[in-house]
Amino acid sequence: MRGYLVAGNWKMNGSNAANAELVDGIIAGMPQSDSVELLVCPPFPYLAAMAAKLSGTGIALGAQNVSQHEAGAYTGETAPSMLGDVGCKYVIVGHSERRAIMGESSETVAAKFQAAQDAGLIPLLCVGESQQQRETNQTEAVIDEQLNAVVDGSGIEAFRRAVIAYEPVWAIGTGLTATPQQAQDVHRHIREVLAARHQDVAATVKILYGGSVKGDNAAGLFGKPDIDGGLIGGASLKSADFLAIAEAAWALN
Ligand code: PGA
């Protein structure tokens, strides 16, 4: 059984006070379940403080980005080993905002994925198509290119220590969620692409859905056979909203 992962991508939001309130609320209302893992991904400046606060709670810590380089003259960058050092278990790589706004190519994302794994982190690889790509029937081609760049670079076995998030760009922060069936179709496709290389890896890797997941649509999405949880943006910034989503996963266990 793959179990569920419910991950909060806080993006560039928060403050010491707001983060403490948010995490205190999650801890207070956390569902008691072994097979639903909760993860929060705060901005870099707050990682160390959050690691201390989350210690012993069972909530995992992740970063939103990482350098593909190990150390050296890369002003403003953060090495994978540093993330491990301050208590991160996960790191998001290839979020569509970084691909689109920061110009990260699939090659760069693949290098970050590998660097993260080399440092013992679990990469959470985001893939997804834009609205225009969906309308012109390029969804699978786009996903294949983003996924295969990583599979070719790191090998299929690397997905034993990785998580994938399918995040249609048109659903991120827009309030437009993919229907459970639209999401399931792409999740199944991702699993088929991986299964062509290794059946067992494809069957065991967690694939999260992201894009306007809320408490009232989470159960429908998480109920689909190939959806193993969510990567949550806006609704991860209020503890009640995040918990409502986590509870949907808990109820489906
Ligand atoms: P959203 O963001 O839940 O606000 O749509 C999801 C994401 O970008 O990971």
Short mmCIF file of C-alpha atoms and ligand atoms in Angstrom, two decimals:
data_model
loop_
_atom_site.label_atom_id
_atom_site.label_comp_id
_atom_site.label_asym_id
_atom_site.label_seq_id
_atom_site.Cartn_x
_atom_site.Cartn_y
_atom_site.Cartn_z
CA MET A 1 0.00 0.00 0.00
CA ARG A 2 1.40 3.35 -1.04
CA GLY A 3 -0.34 5.45 1.64
CA TYR A 4 -1.14 9.14 1.28
CA LEU A 5 1.10 12.19 1.42
CA VAL A 6 -0.47 15.60 1.95
CA ALA A 7 2.08 18.35 1.31
CA GLY A 8 1.82 22.09 1.86
CA ASN A 9 3.74 24.31 -0.54
CA TRP A 10 3.70 27.64 1.27
CA LYS A 11 5.37 29.39 -1.68
CA MET A 12 6.61 32.91 -0.80
CA ASN A 13 4.23 33.39 2.13
CA GLY A 14 4.59 33.54 5.88
CA SER A 15 6.41 35.15 8.79
CA ASN A 16 7.73 33.80 12.07
CA ALA A 17 4.43 34.61 13.75
CA ALA A 18 2.17 33.34 10.96
CA ASN A 19 4.16 30.12 10.53
CA ALA A 20 4.01 29.34 14.25
CA GLU A 21 0.25 29.87 14.30
CA LEU A 22 -0.22 27.71 11.21
CA VAL A 23 1.90 24.82 12.46
CA ASP A 24 0.42 24.96 15.97
CA GLY A 25 -3.02 24.66 14.40
CA ILE A 26 -1.99 21.68 12.27
CA ILE A 27 -0.42 19.89 15.23
CA ALA A 28 -3.48 20.51 17.40
CA GLY A 29 -5.88 19.11 14.83
CA MET A 30 -3.70 16.48 13.21
CA PRO A 31 -5.37 13.21 12.32
CA GLN A 32 -3.73 10.31 14.08
CA SER A 33 -2.77 8.05 11.24
CA ASP A 34 0.41 6.26 10.33
CA SER A 35 -0.29 6.01 6.66
CA VAL A 36 -1.02 9.67 5.95
CA GLU A 37 2.20 11.64 5.99
CA LEU A 38 1.95 15.40 6.35
CA LEU A 39 4.66 17.64 4.90
CA VAL A 40 5.16 21.39 5.00
CA CYS A 41 7.49 23.34 2.69
CA PRO A 42 8.15 26.83 4.09
CA PRO A 43 10.40 29.47 2.48
CA PHE A 44 14.13 29.01 3.10
CA PRO A 45 14.59 31.52 5.97
CA TYR A 46 12.14 29.61 8.16
CA LEU A 47 13.35 26.05 7.59
CA ALA A 48 15.57 25.74 10.66
CA ALA A 49 12.98 27.21 13.02
CA MET A 50 10.30 24.97 11.52
CA ALA A 51 12.53 21.90 11.90
CA ALA A 52 12.79 22.60 15.63
CA LYS A 53 9.05 23.17 15.92
CA LEU A 54 8.13 20.03 13.97
CA SER A 55 10.55 17.75 15.76
CA GLY A 56 8.69 14.78 17.24
CA THR A 57 5.36 15.72 15.64
CA GLY A 58 5.59 13.34 12.68
CA ILE A 59 5.12 16.25 10.24
CA ALA A 60 7.90 16.22 7.66
CA LEU A 61 9.81 19.28 6.48
CA GLY A 62 10.67 20.13 2.89
CA ALA A 63 12.15 22.98 0.88
CA GLN A 64 10.69 24.52 -2.26
CA ASN A 65 13.84 24.57 -4.36
CA VAL A 66 17.49 23.52 -4.28
CA SER A 67 20.69 24.14 -6.20
CA GLN A 68 21.99 21.41 -8.49
CA HIS A 69 25.48 22.28 -7.23
CA GLU A 70 27.01 20.86 -4.06
CA ALA A 71 28.96 23.89 -2.82
CA GLY A 72 30.93 26.88 -3.97
CA ALA A 73 30.60 30.20 -5.71
CA TYR A 74 26.84 30.24 -6.38
CA THR A 75 25.66 33.41 -4.69
CA GLY A 76 22.12 33.16 -3.37
CA GLU A 77 21.81 29.40 -3.93
CA THR A 78 21.19 26.65 -1.36
CA ALA A 79 23.00 23.31 -1.52
CA PRO A 80 21.12 20.02 -1.06
CA SER A 81 23.36 19.06 1.88
CA MET A 82 22.37 22.31 3.64
CA LEU A 83 18.71 21.35 3.41
CA GLY A 84 19.47 17.98 4.96
CA ASP A 85 21.58 19.68 7.59
CA VAL A 86 18.67 21.84 8.81
CA GLY A 87 16.24 18.92 8.91
CA CYS A 88 14.60 18.72 5.50
CA LYS A 89 13.44 15.30 4.31
CA TYR A 90 11.92 16.45 1.01
CA VAL A 91 12.54 19.11 -1.61
CA ILE A 92 10.22 20.24 -4.40
CA VAL A 93 11.91 20.28 -7.81
CA GLY A 94 10.48 21.51 -11.09
CA HIS A 95 7.49 23.41 -9.76
CA SER A 96 5.79 25.08 -12.73
CA GLU A 97 6.38 28.53 -11.23
CA ARG A 98 10.12 27.87 -11.29
CA ARG A 99 9.94 26.41 -14.79
CA ALA A 100 7.91 29.38 -16.10
CA ILE A 101 9.13 32.35 -14.04
CA MET A 102 12.74 31.32 -13.35
CA GLY A 103 13.23 29.60 -16.70
CA GLU A 104 14.21 26.20 -15.29
CA SER A 105 14.56 23.66 -18.09
CA SER A 106 13.84 19.96 -17.76
CA GLU A 107 17.64 19.39 -17.79
CA THR A 108 18.08 21.74 -14.83
CA VAL A 109 15.22 20.06 -13.00
CA ALA A 110 16.80 16.65 -13.67
CA ALA A 111 20.12 17.88 -12.27
CA LYS A 112 18.39 19.21 -9.15
CA PHE A 113 16.55 15.91 -8.71
CA GLN A 114 19.83 14.00 -8.85
CA ALA A 115 21.65 16.42 -6.55
CA ALA A 116 18.83 16.20 -4.01
CA GLN A 117 18.98 12.40 -3.99
CA ASP A 118 22.76 12.43 -3.73
CA ALA A 119 22.34 14.42 -0.52
CA GLY A 120 19.77 11.95 0.85
CA LEU A 121 16.72 14.13 0.23
CA ILE A 122 13.51 12.86 -1.34
CA PRO A 123 12.76 14.95 -4.43
CA LEU A 124 9.14 15.83 -5.07
CA LEU A 125 9.12 16.22 -8.84
CA CYS A 126 6.40 18.42 -10.33
CA VAL A 127 5.14 17.91 -13.86
CA GLY A 128 2.18 19.44 -15.67
CA GLU A 129 0.83 21.04 -18.80
CA SER A 130 -0.39 24.58 -19.49
CA GLN A 131 -3.93 25.34 -20.58
CA GLN A 132 -2.79 25.91 -24.15
CA GLN A 133 -0.94 22.59 -24.15
CA ARG A 134 -4.04 20.77 -22.88
CA GLU A 135 -6.25 22.44 -25.46
CA THR A 136 -3.90 21.35 -28.24
CA ASN A 137 -3.74 17.75 -26.98
CA GLN A 138 -0.13 17.96 -25.87
CA THR A 139 -0.71 16.97 -22.25
CA GLU A 140 0.89 13.52 -22.45
CA ALA A 141 3.78 14.73 -24.63
CA VAL A 142 4.60 17.50 -22.13
CA ILE A 143 4.40 15.14 -19.15
CA ASP A 144 6.54 12.55 -20.95
CA GLU A 145 9.26 15.10 -21.74
CA GLN A 146 9.37 16.41 -18.15
CA LEU A 147 9.32 12.92 -16.66
CA ASN A 148 11.72 11.25 -19.07
CA ALA A 149 14.35 13.97 -18.58
CA VAL A 150 14.58 12.76 -14.97
CA VAL A 151 14.20 9.03 -15.68
CA ASP A 152 16.91 9.21 -18.34
CA GLY A 153 19.20 11.20 -16.05
CA SER A 154 18.76 9.37 -12.76
CA GLY A 155 17.40 5.97 -13.80
CA ILE A 156 14.06 4.36 -13.01
CA GLU A 157 15.26 2.95 -9.67
CA ALA A 158 15.66 6.54 -8.43
CA PHE A 159 11.87 6.69 -8.23
CA ARG A 160 11.98 4.33 -5.27
CA ARG A 161 13.11 7.42 -3.32
CA ALA A 162 11.06 10.13 -5.00
CA VAL A 163 7.52 11.47 -5.20
CA ILE A 164 5.83 12.85 -8.32
CA ALA A 165 3.26 15.65 -8.31
CA TYR A 166 1.00 16.14 -11.30
CA GLU A 167 0.11 19.82 -11.32
CA PRO A 168 -1.76 21.11 -14.37
CA VAL A 169 -0.58 24.72 -14.66
CA TRP A 170 -4.11 25.90 -15.49
CA ALA A 171 -5.34 24.61 -12.13
CA ILE A 172 -2.67 26.22 -9.93
CA GLY A 173 -3.97 29.11 -7.87
CA THR A 174 -6.89 29.57 -10.26
CA GLY A 175 -9.67 27.82 -8.39
CA LEU A 176 -10.07 25.59 -11.46
CA THR A 177 -9.39 22.05 -10.30
CA ALA A 178 -8.93 19.15 -12.66
CA THR A 179 -11.87 16.80 -12.27
CA PRO A 180 -10.98 13.60 -10.43
CA GLN A 181 -11.22 11.73 -13.75
CA GLN A 182 -9.00 14.23 -15.61
CA ALA A 183 -6.40 13.92 -12.88
CA GLN A 184 -6.73 10.12 -12.69
CA ASP A 185 -6.20 9.82 -16.46
CA VAL A 186 -2.88 11.68 -16.25
CA HIS A 187 -1.80 9.86 -13.08
CA ARG A 188 -2.45 6.54 -14.78
CA HIS A 189 -0.50 7.71 -17.81
CA ILE A 190 2.47 8.65 -15.59
CA ARG A 191 2.35 5.20 -13.99
CA GLU A 192 2.25 3.57 -17.43
CA VAL A 193 5.26 5.54 -18.62
CA LEU A 194 7.18 4.38 -15.55
CA ALA A 195 5.85 0.81 -15.83
CA ALA A 196 7.36 0.52 -19.29
CA ARG A 197 10.73 0.79 -17.52
CA HIS A 198 9.96 -1.00 -14.24
CA GLN A 199 6.62 -2.41 -13.12
CA ASP A 200 7.30 -2.45 -9.41
CA VAL A 201 8.70 1.07 -9.25
CA ALA A 202 5.65 2.32 -11.15
CA ALA A 203 3.31 0.52 -8.76
CA THR A 204 4.96 1.86 -5.60
CA VAL A 205 5.85 5.50 -6.38
CA LYS A 206 3.49 8.07 -4.85
CA ILE A 207 1.87 10.44 -7.36
CA LEU A 208 0.25 13.52 -5.82
CA TYR A 209 -2.23 15.85 -7.50
CA GLY A 210 -1.79 19.61 -7.17
CA GLY A 211 -3.86 22.54 -8.38
CA SER A 212 -6.58 24.22 -6.30
CA VAL A 213 -7.06 21.25 -3.97
CA LYS A 214 -9.46 22.24 -1.18
CA GLY A 215 -11.28 20.50 1.63
CA ASP A 216 -14.37 20.07 -0.52
CA ASN A 217 -12.70 18.49 -3.56
CA ALA A 218 -9.90 16.48 -1.92
CA ALA A 219 -11.96 13.35 -1.23
CA GLY A 220 -13.02 13.01 -4.87
CA LEU A 221 -9.44 13.36 -6.08
CA PHE A 222 -7.82 11.17 -3.42
CA GLY A 223 -10.45 8.48 -3.99
CA LYS A 224 -9.06 7.76 -7.46
CA PRO A 225 -6.83 4.69 -7.65
CA ASP A 226 -3.66 6.40 -8.90
CA ILE A 227 -3.85 9.56 -6.74
CA ASP A 228 -1.82 9.27 -3.54
CA GLY A 229 -2.40 12.67 -1.97
CA GLY A 230 -1.93 16.32 -2.80
CA LEU A 231 0.50 19.17 -3.16
CA ILE A 232 -1.41 22.09 -1.74
CA GLY A 233 -0.67 25.78 -2.27
CA GLY A 234 -3.28 28.31 -1.19
CA ALA A 235 -5.18 25.93 1.09
CA SER A 236 -2.01 25.00 2.98
CA LEU A 237 -1.75 28.48 4.51
CA LYS A 238 -4.62 28.05 6.99
CA SER A 239 -4.50 25.14 9.39
CA ALA A 240 -8.24 24.43 9.14
CA ASP A 241 -8.08 24.28 5.34
CA PHE A 242 -4.99 22.07 5.32
CA LEU A 243 -6.47 19.77 7.94
CA ALA A 244 -9.72 19.43 5.99
CA ILE A 245 -7.65 18.08 3.09
CA ALA A 246 -5.59 15.81 5.34
CA GLU A 247 -8.79 14.46 6.84
CA ALA A 248 -10.03 13.47 3.38
CA ALA A 249 -6.91 11.31 3.01
CA TRP A 250 -7.30 9.95 6.52
CA ALA A 251 -10.91 8.93 5.88
CA LEU A 252 -9.91 7.02 2.74
CA ASN A 253 -7.20 4.97 4.42
P1 PGA B 1 -2.69 25.82 -5.34
O1 PGA B 1 -1.13 25.56 -5.64
O2 PGA B 1 -3.15 24.75 -4.41
O3 PGA B 1 -2.74 27.21 -4.73
O4 PGA B 1 -3.39 25.75 -6.66
C1 PGA B 1 -0.62 24.27 -5.82
C2 PGA B 1 0.85 24.32 -6.11
O5 PGA B 1 1.29 25.22 -6.85
O6 PGA B 1 1.61 23.47 -5.63
#
